[in-house]
Amino acid sequence: MTKHGTPFVSLDDFEQHALRNLDRNALDYYRSGAQDMITLKENQRAFDRVFIRPRVLHDVSTVSLSTSILGEQIASPICIAPTAMQRMAHPDGELATARAAKRKSTCMVLSSWSTTKIEDIGDGVKWLQLYVYKDREATRRLIERAQDSGYTAIALTVDTPYLGRRLADIRNRFRLPPHLTMANFADEGKAQVGKAEATSAADNASGLAAYVASQIDPTLNWSHVEWVKSVARIPVLVKGILTAEDAVLAVNAGVDGIIVSNHGGRQMDTVPATIDVLEEVCRAVDGRVEVFLDGGVRRGTDVFKALALGARAVFLGRPVLWALNYNGEDGVVEMLDMINEELRLAMALAGCVSVGDITRNHVKVPGQPRL
């Protein structure tokens, strides 16, 4: 509900509030995608092409959303994706998001580019998102700090040897506000974005693009995945898989899970929407590891469709930022309550009383013959 008493009735309402209230530098960084943003738009539109096949005359007086991910119990298959620099959205940033995740008993993935230190996030189901830096020891230290701080998995981003071309960030010459830093690198000389490294970058580059070019290892390959596995004492997932071929290679590399992701449409434009390739990846994996999805989820029905097509859980990115900007921790809780209730209703109307009841037969996708 807005501070003027008008109720928020969908996740879009949180976004509309952010559009009116965030400064241009932060807003464009959060909402923009790569190039013409075709993939960004498709991430949401693609869900509209999947239809639910409801089953009727089932007792749905009690519906449970509880499930597990990598062996950990969570209250709902709706989790929080890693989004960077959350203190641009709200002064409490990642601290507020983590508290909201704990209140809702769900998983939060902390971005390694957070404006809050790994060690400052409280207890709960929490994973760390990781990039492989050119400085391999800095990467190792991030993994070790996460393990020592109670994180239970590493989500290794594998789609960013270079940063995608994000036109809004280039126009804005994006930079992290001077009062903020990438808090996990305060002692590494890698905490500033849009300052020293920009002097050696092309004049039209965003500060983040220059940062990635100077710090992130562009030789990223499957041997790096194996190296992260050798360092970590906790499960390692790969984030950024979009094809069956790479899914098989990921399983062969010994990963513990796959996140089907196109980086919120922020890396390569015109790659498929994640929901369009989810089933391909799940079939290739064939149950050997758990598969998750992020990108474009805005409704409880979207979550239902992703679960029906094989996802173990979904991760929300931008909706968390919009809710955080609206009302901090309470805003994120309100947003999660809303989409969870939408999922509960979708399950009931489809005849499902548990997440395990949702099957492939509950959805019809484009090109699928009549069942």
mmCIF file of C-alpha atoms in Angstrom:
data_model
loop_
_atom_site.group_PDB
_atom_site.id
_atom_site.type_symbol
_atom_site.label_atom_id
_atom_site.label_comp_id
_atom_site.label_asym_id
_atom_site.label_seq_id
_atom_site.Cartn_x
_atom_site.Cartn_y
_atom_site.Cartn_z
ATOM 1 C CA MET A 1 0.000 0.000 0.000
ATOM 2 C CA THR A 2 1.281 3.451 -0.828
ATOM 3 C CA LYS A 3 1.948 5.917 1.914
ATOM 4 C CA HIS A 4 -1.187 7.748 0.724
ATOM 5 C CA GLY A 5 -3.374 4.707 1.309
ATOM 6 C CA THR A 6 -3.748 3.439 -2.272
ATOM 7 C CA PRO A 7 -3.093 -0.308 -2.251
ATOM 8 C CA PHE A 8 -0.424 -1.894 -4.390
ATOM 9 C CA VAL A 9 -2.084 -4.771 -6.221
ATOM 10 C CA SER A 10 0.743 -6.119 -8.422
ATOM 11 C CA LEU A 11 4.517 -6.142 -8.642
ATOM 12 C CA ASP A 12 4.215 -3.542 -11.394
ATOM 13 C CA ASP A 13 3.027 -1.028 -8.779
ATOM 14 C CA PHE A 14 6.371 -1.254 -6.987
ATOM 15 C CA GLU A 15 8.163 -0.582 -10.273
ATOM 16 C CA GLN A 16 5.986 2.422 -11.058
ATOM 17 C CA HIS A 17 6.841 3.886 -7.660
ATOM 18 C CA ALA A 18 10.561 3.412 -8.340
ATOM 19 C CA LEU A 19 10.267 5.073 -11.753
ATOM 20 C CA ARG A 20 9.011 8.192 -9.999
ATOM 21 C CA ASN A 21 11.470 8.179 -7.115
ATOM 22 C CA LEU A 22 14.889 6.767 -8.043
ATOM 23 C CA ASP A 23 17.552 9.051 -9.468
ATOM 24 C CA ARG A 24 18.430 8.565 -13.135
ATOM 25 C CA ASN A 25 21.862 6.998 -12.537
ATOM 26 C CA ALA A 26 20.456 4.252 -10.290
ATOM 27 C CA LEU A 27 17.158 3.785 -12.132
ATOM 28 C CA ASP A 28 18.732 3.294 -15.538
ATOM 29 C CA TYR A 29 21.362 0.963 -14.104
ATOM 30 C CA TYR A 30 18.702 -1.237 -12.496
ATOM 31 C CA ARG A 31 16.121 -1.295 -15.276
ATOM 32 C CA SER A 32 18.153 -1.263 -18.483
ATOM 33 C CA GLY A 33 19.205 -4.209 -20.594
ATOM 34 C CA ALA A 34 21.737 -4.778 -23.334
ATOM 35 C CA GLN A 35 21.521 -2.978 -26.688
ATOM 36 C CA ASP A 36 17.869 -2.747 -27.869
ATOM 37 C CA MET A 37 16.617 -4.634 -24.809
ATOM 38 C CA ILE A 38 14.796 -7.249 -26.905
ATOM 39 C CA THR A 39 15.734 -10.061 -24.518
ATOM 40 C CA LEU A 40 14.828 -7.923 -21.506
ATOM 41 C CA LYS A 41 11.301 -7.493 -22.879
ATOM 42 C CA GLU A 42 11.034 -11.110 -24.030
ATOM 43 C CA ASN A 43 11.824 -12.404 -20.533
ATOM 44 C CA GLN A 44 8.379 -11.215 -19.440
ATOM 45 C CA ARG A 45 6.478 -11.610 -22.713
ATOM 46 C CA ALA A 46 7.507 -15.251 -23.093
ATOM 47 C CA PHE A 47 5.555 -16.233 -19.984
ATOM 48 C CA ASP A 48 2.391 -15.008 -21.729
ATOM 49 C CA ARG A 49 2.888 -17.668 -24.408
ATOM 50 C CA VAL A 50 2.745 -20.496 -21.859
ATOM 51 C CA PHE A 51 -0.761 -21.510 -20.838
ATOM 52 C CA ILE A 52 -1.871 -23.305 -17.690
ATOM 53 C CA ARG A 53 -3.991 -26.454 -17.963
ATOM 54 C CA PRO A 54 -6.006 -26.467 -14.728
ATOM 55 C CA ARG A 55 -7.387 -29.603 -13.119
ATOM 56 C CA VAL A 56 -10.696 -29.181 -11.312
ATOM 57 C CA LEU A 57 -12.621 -30.897 -8.513
ATOM 58 C CA HIS A 58 -9.637 -31.291 -6.216
ATOM 59 C CA ASP A 59 -9.751 -30.416 -2.533
ATOM 60 C CA VAL A 60 -7.586 -27.309 -2.387
ATOM 61 C CA SER A 61 -8.647 -26.066 1.032
ATOM 62 C CA THR A 62 -5.012 -26.269 2.170
ATOM 63 C CA VAL A 63 -2.167 -25.308 -0.169
ATOM 64 C CA SER A 64 1.500 -25.478 0.840
ATOM 65 C CA LEU A 65 4.264 -23.591 -0.973
ATOM 66 C CA SER A 66 7.122 -25.135 1.008
ATOM 67 C CA THR A 67 9.971 -26.848 -0.822
ATOM 68 C CA SER A 68 13.710 -27.439 -0.571
ATOM 69 C CA ILE A 69 16.724 -26.250 -2.568
ATOM 70 C CA LEU A 70 20.038 -28.087 -2.379
ATOM 71 C CA GLY A 71 18.675 -29.874 0.691
ATOM 72 C CA GLU A 72 17.645 -26.731 2.594
ATOM 73 C CA GLN A 73 14.015 -26.127 3.486
ATOM 74 C CA ILE A 74 12.418 -22.862 2.377
ATOM 75 C CA ALA A 75 8.847 -21.642 2.756
ATOM 76 C CA SER A 76 8.330 -20.956 -0.946
ATOM 77 C CA PRO A 77 10.005 -21.597 -4.313
ATOM 78 C CA ILE A 78 10.256 -17.809 -4.783
ATOM 79 C CA CYS A 79 13.784 -16.679 -3.890
ATOM 80 C CA ILE A 80 15.847 -13.503 -4.202
ATOM 81 C CA ALA A 81 18.349 -13.159 -7.047
ATOM 82 C CA PRO A 82 21.696 -11.377 -6.738
ATOM 83 C CA THR A 83 21.395 -7.707 -7.676
ATOM 84 C CA ALA A 84 24.336 -5.377 -7.259
ATOM 85 C CA MET A 85 24.675 -2.109 -5.348
ATOM 86 C CA GLN A 86 21.361 -2.203 -3.504
ATOM 87 C CA ARG A 87 22.152 0.840 -1.343
ATOM 88 C CA MET A 88 21.457 2.943 -4.423
ATOM 89 C CA ALA A 89 17.821 1.854 -3.979
ATOM 90 C CA HIS A 90 17.586 2.266 -0.194
ATOM 91 C CA PRO A 91 20.058 3.223 2.549
ATOM 92 C CA ASP A 92 19.754 -0.215 4.180
ATOM 93 C CA GLY A 93 20.372 -1.992 0.866
ATOM 94 C CA GLU A 94 21.284 -5.652 1.126
ATOM 95 C CA LEU A 95 20.775 -5.669 4.903
ATOM 96 C CA ALA A 96 17.076 -4.910 4.435
ATOM 97 C CA THR A 97 16.745 -7.496 1.663
ATOM 98 C CA ALA A 98 18.404 -10.166 3.800
ATOM 99 C CA ARG A 99 16.136 -9.410 6.752
ATOM 100 C CA ALA A 100 13.098 -9.682 4.474
ATOM 101 C CA ALA A 101 14.321 -13.025 3.113
ATOM 102 C CA LYS A 102 14.745 -14.339 6.633
ATOM 103 C CA ARG A 103 11.260 -13.166 7.649
ATOM 104 C CA LYS A 104 9.799 -15.028 4.671
ATOM 105 C CA SER A 105 12.039 -18.095 5.172
ATOM 106 C CA THR A 106 13.395 -18.008 1.652
ATOM 107 C CA CYS A 107 16.825 -17.911 0.021
ATOM 108 C CA MET A 108 18.733 -14.740 -0.779
ATOM 109 C CA VAL A 109 21.710 -14.681 -3.131
ATOM 110 C CA LEU A 110 24.110 -11.855 -2.274
ATOM 111 C CA SER A 111 25.884 -10.196 -5.189
ATOM 112 C CA SER A 112 29.644 -10.074 -4.802
ATOM 113 C CA TRP A 113 29.208 -6.484 -6.072
ATOM 114 C CA SER A 114 27.043 -5.642 -3.070
ATOM 115 C CA THR A 115 27.318 -2.416 -1.124
ATOM 116 C CA THR A 116 27.262 -4.499 2.073
ATOM 117 C CA LYS A 117 30.003 -6.843 3.243
ATOM 118 C CA ILE A 118 29.563 -10.602 3.060
ATOM 119 C CA GLU A 119 30.091 -10.800 6.827
ATOM 120 C CA ASP A 120 27.364 -8.252 7.638
ATOM 121 C CA ILE A 121 24.496 -10.333 6.264
ATOM 122 C CA GLY A 122 22.705 -12.142 9.084
ATOM 123 C CA ASP A 123 21.779 -15.786 9.302
ATOM 124 C CA GLY A 124 19.267 -17.486 7.036
ATOM 125 C CA VAL A 125 19.411 -19.411 3.770
ATOM 126 C CA LYS A 126 21.979 -17.393 1.832
ATOM 127 C CA TRP A 127 24.198 -18.007 -1.178
ATOM 128 C CA LEU A 128 26.973 -15.848 -2.642
ATOM 129 C CA GLN A 129 27.082 -14.889 -6.301
ATOM 130 C CA LEU A 130 30.649 -14.899 -7.618
ATOM 131 C CA TYR A 131 32.657 -13.597 -10.551
ATOM 132 C CA VAL A 132 36.117 -14.928 -11.350
ATOM 133 C CA TYR A 133 38.578 -12.056 -11.017
ATOM 134 C CA LYS A 134 41.898 -11.781 -12.783
ATOM 135 C CA ASP A 135 43.269 -11.712 -9.258
ATOM 136 C CA ARG A 136 42.635 -15.362 -8.431
ATOM 137 C CA GLU A 137 43.503 -14.908 -4.754
ATOM 138 C CA ALA A 138 40.847 -12.201 -4.421
ATOM 139 C CA THR A 139 38.346 -14.703 -5.830
ATOM 140 C CA ARG A 140 39.532 -17.368 -3.396
ATOM 141 C CA ARG A 141 39.141 -14.976 -0.471
ATOM 142 C CA LEU A 142 35.528 -14.235 -1.435
ATOM 143 C CA ILE A 143 34.729 -17.957 -1.388
ATOM 144 C CA GLU A 144 36.450 -18.457 1.955
ATOM 145 C CA ARG A 145 34.745 -15.436 3.507
ATOM 146 C CA ALA A 146 31.366 -16.740 2.378
ATOM 147 C CA GLN A 147 32.011 -20.172 3.816
ATOM 148 C CA ASP A 148 33.190 -18.706 7.117
ATOM 149 C CA SER A 149 30.066 -16.505 7.278
ATOM 150 C CA GLY A 150 27.492 -19.276 6.895
ATOM 151 C CA TYR A 151 26.689 -19.083 3.204
ATOM 152 C CA THR A 152 25.602 -22.464 1.924
ATOM 153 C CA ALA A 153 26.310 -22.239 -1.813
ATOM 154 C CA ILE A 154 28.266 -20.321 -4.451
ATOM 155 C CA ALA A 155 26.425 -19.151 -7.577
ATOM 156 C CA LEU A 156 29.177 -18.661 -10.162
ATOM 157 C CA THR A 157 28.198 -16.259 -12.938
ATOM 158 C CA VAL A 158 29.507 -17.654 -16.225
ATOM 159 C CA ASP A 159 28.048 -15.258 -18.809
ATOM 160 C CA THR A 160 30.200 -12.185 -18.105
ATOM 161 C CA PRO A 161 33.735 -12.376 -19.481
ATOM 162 C CA TYR A 162 32.928 -8.840 -20.613
ATOM 163 C CA LEU A 163 30.043 -6.574 -19.692
ATOM 164 C CA GLY A 164 27.131 -6.356 -22.115
ATOM 165 C CA ARG A 165 26.648 -3.070 -23.959
ATOM 166 C CA ARG A 166 24.067 -1.205 -21.873
ATOM 167 C CA LEU A 167 23.224 1.997 -23.683
ATOM 168 C CA ALA A 168 21.653 3.817 -20.738
ATOM 169 C CA ASP A 169 24.749 3.280 -18.604
ATOM 170 C CA ILE A 170 26.947 4.554 -21.427
ATOM 171 C CA ARG A 171 24.825 7.679 -21.842
ATOM 172 C CA ASN A 172 24.835 8.291 -18.097
ATOM 173 C CA ARG A 173 28.542 7.414 -17.689
ATOM 174 C CA PHE A 174 27.290 5.206 -14.864
ATOM 175 C CA ARG A 175 29.182 5.403 -11.599
ATOM 176 C CA LEU A 176 28.548 4.294 -8.052
ATOM 177 C CA PRO A 177 27.671 7.334 -5.903
ATOM 178 C CA PRO A 178 30.733 8.628 -4.020
ATOM 179 C CA HIS A 179 29.385 7.643 -0.598
ATOM 180 C CA LEU A 180 29.079 3.980 -1.673
ATOM 181 C CA THR A 181 31.597 1.280 -2.537
ATOM 182 C CA MET A 182 31.599 -2.368 -3.481
ATOM 183 C CA ALA A 183 31.955 -3.286 0.147
ATOM 184 C CA ASN A 184 33.492 -6.724 -0.357
ATOM 185 C CA PHE A 185 36.587 -5.185 -1.930
ATOM 186 C CA ALA A 186 37.383 -2.413 0.524
ATOM 187 C CA ASP A 187 40.745 -4.044 1.234
ATOM 188 C CA GLU A 188 41.366 -5.286 -2.295
ATOM 189 C CA GLY A 189 41.708 -2.025 -4.252
ATOM 190 C CA LYS A 190 38.632 -3.039 -6.281
ATOM 191 C CA ALA A 191 35.886 -1.170 -4.414
ATOM 192 C CA GLN A 192 35.287 1.861 -6.656
ATOM 193 C CA VAL A 193 33.215 1.986 -9.844
ATOM 194 C CA GLY A 194 33.456 4.890 -12.262
ATOM 195 C CA LYS A 195 36.529 6.522 -10.783
ATOM 196 C CA ALA A 196 40.172 5.598 -11.345
ATOM 197 C CA GLU A 197 39.589 2.794 -13.819
ATOM 198 C CA ALA A 198 37.457 5.060 -16.017
ATOM 199 C CA THR A 199 40.477 7.179 -16.889
ATOM 200 C CA SER A 200 41.997 4.339 -18.867
ATOM 201 C CA ALA A 201 38.728 3.255 -20.484
ATOM 202 C CA ALA A 202 37.176 4.480 -23.681
ATOM 203 C CA ASP A 203 35.415 7.802 -23.222
ATOM 204 C CA ASN A 204 32.017 6.298 -24.012
ATOM 205 C CA ALA A 205 32.248 3.393 -21.554
ATOM 206 C CA SER A 206 30.183 3.209 -18.407
ATOM 207 C CA GLY A 207 32.131 3.066 -15.173
ATOM 208 C CA LEU A 208 30.997 -0.528 -14.629
ATOM 209 C CA ALA A 209 32.081 -1.623 -18.112
ATOM 210 C CA ALA A 210 35.511 -0.175 -17.409
ATOM 211 C CA TYR A 211 35.590 -1.909 -14.033
ATOM 212 C CA VAL A 212 34.744 -5.295 -15.555
ATOM 213 C CA ALA A 213 37.343 -4.864 -18.300
ATOM 214 C CA SER A 214 40.009 -4.099 -15.721
ATOM 215 C CA GLN A 215 39.112 -6.720 -13.104
ATOM 216 C CA ILE A 216 37.115 -9.699 -14.442
ATOM 217 C CA ASP A 217 38.969 -12.571 -16.133
ATOM 218 C CA PRO A 218 37.949 -12.809 -19.829
ATOM 219 C CA THR A 219 39.643 -16.217 -20.164
ATOM 220 C CA LEU A 220 36.740 -17.688 -18.171
ATOM 221 C CA ASN A 221 36.215 -21.333 -19.202
ATOM 222 C CA TRP A 222 35.251 -24.715 -17.737
ATOM 223 C CA SER A 223 38.588 -25.063 -15.978
ATOM 224 C CA HIS A 224 37.652 -22.042 -13.867
ATOM 225 C CA VAL A 225 34.483 -23.833 -12.799
ATOM 226 C CA GLU A 226 36.547 -26.812 -11.748
ATOM 227 C CA TRP A 227 38.916 -24.490 -9.872
ATOM 228 C CA VAL A 228 36.039 -22.884 -7.952
ATOM 229 C CA LYS A 229 34.774 -26.379 -7.128
ATOM 230 C CA SER A 230 38.223 -27.287 -5.797
ATOM 231 C CA VAL A 231 38.318 -24.243 -3.519
ATOM 232 C CA ALA A 232 34.747 -24.314 -2.230
ATOM 233 C CA ARG A 233 33.614 -26.600 0.575
ATOM 234 C CA ILE A 234 29.982 -25.763 -0.223
ATOM 235 C CA PRO A 235 27.876 -26.504 -3.324
ATOM 236 C CA VAL A 236 28.674 -24.586 -6.514
ATOM 237 C CA LEU A 237 26.051 -23.648 -9.077
ATOM 238 C CA VAL A 238 26.622 -22.034 -12.463
ATOM 239 C CA LYS A 239 24.457 -19.038 -13.344
ATOM 240 C CA GLY A 240 23.999 -18.095 -16.985
ATOM 241 C CA ILE A 241 23.264 -21.390 -18.775
ATOM 242 C CA LEU A 242 20.889 -21.151 -21.779
ATOM 243 C CA THR A 243 21.541 -24.291 -23.847
ATOM 244 C CA ALA A 244 21.364 -28.054 -23.465
ATOM 245 C CA GLU A 245 24.973 -28.340 -24.603
ATOM 246 C CA ASP A 246 26.284 -26.117 -21.812
ATOM 247 C CA ALA A 247 23.990 -27.779 -19.297
ATOM 248 C CA VAL A 248 25.592 -31.147 -20.059
ATOM 249 C CA LEU A 249 29.080 -29.650 -19.785
ATOM 250 C CA ALA A 250 28.130 -28.110 -16.448
ATOM 251 C CA VAL A 251 26.987 -31.447 -15.076
ATOM 252 C CA ASN A 252 30.149 -33.094 -16.386
ATOM 253 C CA ALA A 253 32.186 -30.385 -14.616
ATOM 254 C CA GLY A 254 30.621 -31.480 -11.340
ATOM 255 C CA VAL A 255 28.413 -28.491 -10.566
ATOM 256 C CA ASP A 256 25.711 -28.884 -7.940
ATOM 257 C CA GLY A 257 23.050 -26.849 -9.704
ATOM 258 C CA ILE A 258 22.247 -24.709 -12.737
ATOM 259 C CA ILE A 259 20.555 -21.318 -12.856
ATOM 260 C CA VAL A 260 18.969 -20.727 -16.250
ATOM 261 C CA SER A 261 19.636 -17.020 -16.682
ATOM 262 C CA ASN A 262 20.370 -14.408 -19.324
ATOM 263 C CA HIS A 263 21.505 -11.891 -16.697
ATOM 264 C CA GLY A 264 18.152 -10.140 -16.778
ATOM 265 C CA GLY A 265 18.656 -9.351 -20.466
ATOM 266 C CA ARG A 266 21.773 -7.334 -19.594
ATOM 267 C CA GLN A 267 24.529 -9.269 -21.388
ATOM 268 C CA MET A 268 23.863 -10.403 -24.973
ATOM 269 C CA ASP A 269 20.713 -9.031 -26.547
ATOM 270 C CA THR A 270 18.465 -11.310 -28.649
ATOM 271 C CA VAL A 271 19.294 -14.454 -26.689
ATOM 272 C CA PRO A 272 16.133 -16.377 -25.763
ATOM 273 C CA ALA A 273 13.928 -15.660 -22.786
ATOM 274 C CA THR A 274 14.797 -17.957 -19.914
ATOM 275 C CA ILE A 275 11.369 -19.616 -19.749
ATOM 276 C CA ASP A 276 11.761 -20.523 -23.449
ATOM 277 C CA VAL A 277 14.914 -22.573 -22.806
ATOM 278 C CA LEU A 278 14.150 -23.903 -19.327
ATOM 279 C CA GLU A 279 12.691 -27.205 -20.503
ATOM 280 C CA GLU A 280 15.603 -27.773 -22.910
ATOM 281 C CA VAL A 281 18.059 -27.415 -20.049
ATOM 282 C CA CYS A 282 16.022 -29.594 -17.694
ATOM 283 C CA ARG A 283 15.782 -32.382 -20.250
ATOM 284 C CA ALA A 284 19.535 -32.282 -20.844
ATOM 285 C CA VAL A 285 20.234 -32.408 -17.108
ATOM 286 C CA ASP A 286 17.741 -35.251 -16.645
ATOM 287 C CA GLY A 287 17.465 -34.831 -12.883
ATOM 288 C CA ARG A 288 21.190 -35.051 -12.159
ATOM 289 C CA VAL A 289 21.274 -31.575 -10.592
ATOM 290 C CA GLU A 290 18.637 -29.071 -9.553
ATOM 291 C CA VAL A 291 17.728 -26.398 -12.095
ATOM 292 C CA PHE A 292 16.588 -22.877 -11.223
ATOM 293 C CA LEU A 293 15.386 -19.911 -13.265
ATOM 294 C CA ASP A 294 15.575 -16.147 -13.125
ATOM 295 C CA GLY A 295 14.393 -13.489 -15.559
ATOM 296 C CA GLY A 296 10.962 -12.003 -16.195
ATOM 297 C CA VAL A 297 9.067 -13.491 -13.250
ATOM 298 C CA ARG A 298 6.393 -10.983 -12.238
ATOM 299 C CA ARG A 299 3.324 -13.083 -11.368
ATOM 300 C CA GLY A 300 2.487 -16.123 -9.317
ATOM 301 C CA THR A 301 1.351 -17.751 -12.552
ATOM 302 C CA ASP A 302 4.871 -17.180 -13.931
ATOM 303 C CA VAL A 303 6.284 -19.108 -10.985
ATOM 304 C CA PHE A 304 3.763 -21.907 -11.558
ATOM 305 C CA LYS A 305 4.759 -22.170 -15.228
ATOM 306 C CA ALA A 306 8.473 -22.298 -14.392
ATOM 307 C CA LEU A 307 7.921 -25.062 -11.841
ATOM 308 C CA ALA A 308 5.815 -27.021 -14.338
ATOM 309 C CA LEU A 309 8.619 -26.790 -16.908
ATOM 310 C CA GLY A 310 11.189 -28.170 -14.496
ATOM 311 C CA ALA A 311 12.548 -25.386 -12.287
ATOM 312 C CA ARG A 312 13.132 -26.240 -8.644
ATOM 313 C CA ALA A 313 12.630 -22.583 -7.702
ATOM 314 C CA VAL A 314 12.750 -19.125 -9.263
ATOM 315 C CA PHE A 315 14.718 -16.017 -8.355
ATOM 316 C CA LEU A 316 13.398 -12.442 -8.441
ATOM 317 C CA GLY A 317 15.757 -9.583 -9.287
ATOM 318 C CA ARG A 318 14.334 -6.205 -10.255
ATOM 319 C CA PRO A 319 11.066 -6.573 -8.271
ATOM 320 C CA VAL A 320 13.193 -6.781 -5.115
ATOM 321 C CA LEU A 321 14.947 -3.525 -5.996
ATOM 322 C CA TRP A 322 11.656 -1.742 -6.666
ATOM 323 C CA ALA A 323 10.177 -2.983 -3.400
ATOM 324 C CA LEU A 324 13.345 -2.064 -1.535
ATOM 325 C CA ASN A 325 13.178 1.468 -2.907
ATOM 326 C CA TYR A 326 9.523 1.707 -1.913
ATOM 327 C CA ASN A 327 9.826 0.754 1.758
ATOM 328 C CA GLY A 328 13.044 -1.052 2.616
ATOM 329 C CA GLU A 329 12.717 -4.366 4.410
ATOM 330 C CA ASP A 330 8.939 -4.040 4.799
ATOM 331 C CA GLY A 331 8.586 -3.245 1.113
ATOM 332 C CA VAL A 332 10.410 -6.444 0.127
ATOM 333 C CA VAL A 333 8.260 -8.456 2.551
ATOM 334 C CA GLU A 334 5.104 -6.898 1.077
ATOM 335 C CA MET A 335 6.210 -7.736 -2.453
ATOM 336 C CA LEU A 336 7.085 -11.332 -1.531
ATOM 337 C CA ASP A 337 3.755 -11.749 0.256
ATOM 338 C CA MET A 338 1.952 -10.536 -2.858
ATOM 339 C CA ILE A 339 3.593 -12.885 -5.351
ATOM 340 C CA ASN A 340 3.431 -15.807 -2.927
ATOM 341 C CA GLU A 341 -0.305 -15.318 -2.552
ATOM 342 C CA GLU A 342 -0.599 -15.171 -6.335
ATOM 343 C CA LEU A 343 1.240 -18.501 -6.541
ATOM 344 C CA ARG A 344 -0.963 -20.009 -3.848
ATOM 345 C CA LEU A 345 -4.079 -18.995 -5.790
ATOM 346 C CA ALA A 346 -2.671 -20.266 -9.082
ATOM 347 C CA MET A 347 -1.907 -23.621 -7.502
ATOM 348 C CA ALA A 348 -5.374 -23.888 -5.995
ATOM 349 C CA LEU A 349 -7.132 -22.995 -9.244
ATOM 350 C CA ALA A 350 -4.966 -25.532 -11.094
ATOM 351 C CA GLY A 351 -5.797 -28.266 -8.579
ATOM 352 C CA CYS A 352 -2.406 -28.433 -6.843
ATOM 353 C CA VAL A 353 -1.994 -28.476 -3.066
ATOM 354 C CA SER A 354 1.820 -28.751 -2.972
ATOM 355 C CA VAL A 355 4.728 -27.727 -5.146
ATOM 356 C CA GLY A 356 5.300 -31.393 -5.903
ATOM 357 C CA ASP A 357 1.839 -31.620 -7.467
ATOM 358 C CA ILE A 358 2.831 -29.236 -10.275
ATOM 359 C CA THR A 359 3.785 -31.268 -13.343
ATOM 360 C CA ARG A 360 4.551 -30.796 -17.020
ATOM 361 C CA ASN A 361 0.952 -31.711 -17.814
ATOM 362 C CA HIS A 362 -0.192 -28.500 -16.138
ATOM 363 C CA VAL A 363 1.116 -26.267 -18.952
ATOM 364 C CA LYS A 364 0.853 -25.961 -22.712
ATOM 365 C CA VAL A 365 3.681 -24.254 -24.580
ATOM 366 C CA PRO A 366 3.878 -22.928 -28.172
ATOM 367 C CA GLY A 367 4.127 -25.684 -30.729
ATOM 368 C CA GLN A 368 3.108 -28.403 -28.292
ATOM 369 C CA PRO A 369 0.504 -30.782 -29.775
ATOM 370 C CA ARG A 370 -2.867 -31.018 -28.069
ATOM 371 C CA LEU A 371 -2.649 -33.299 -25.035
#
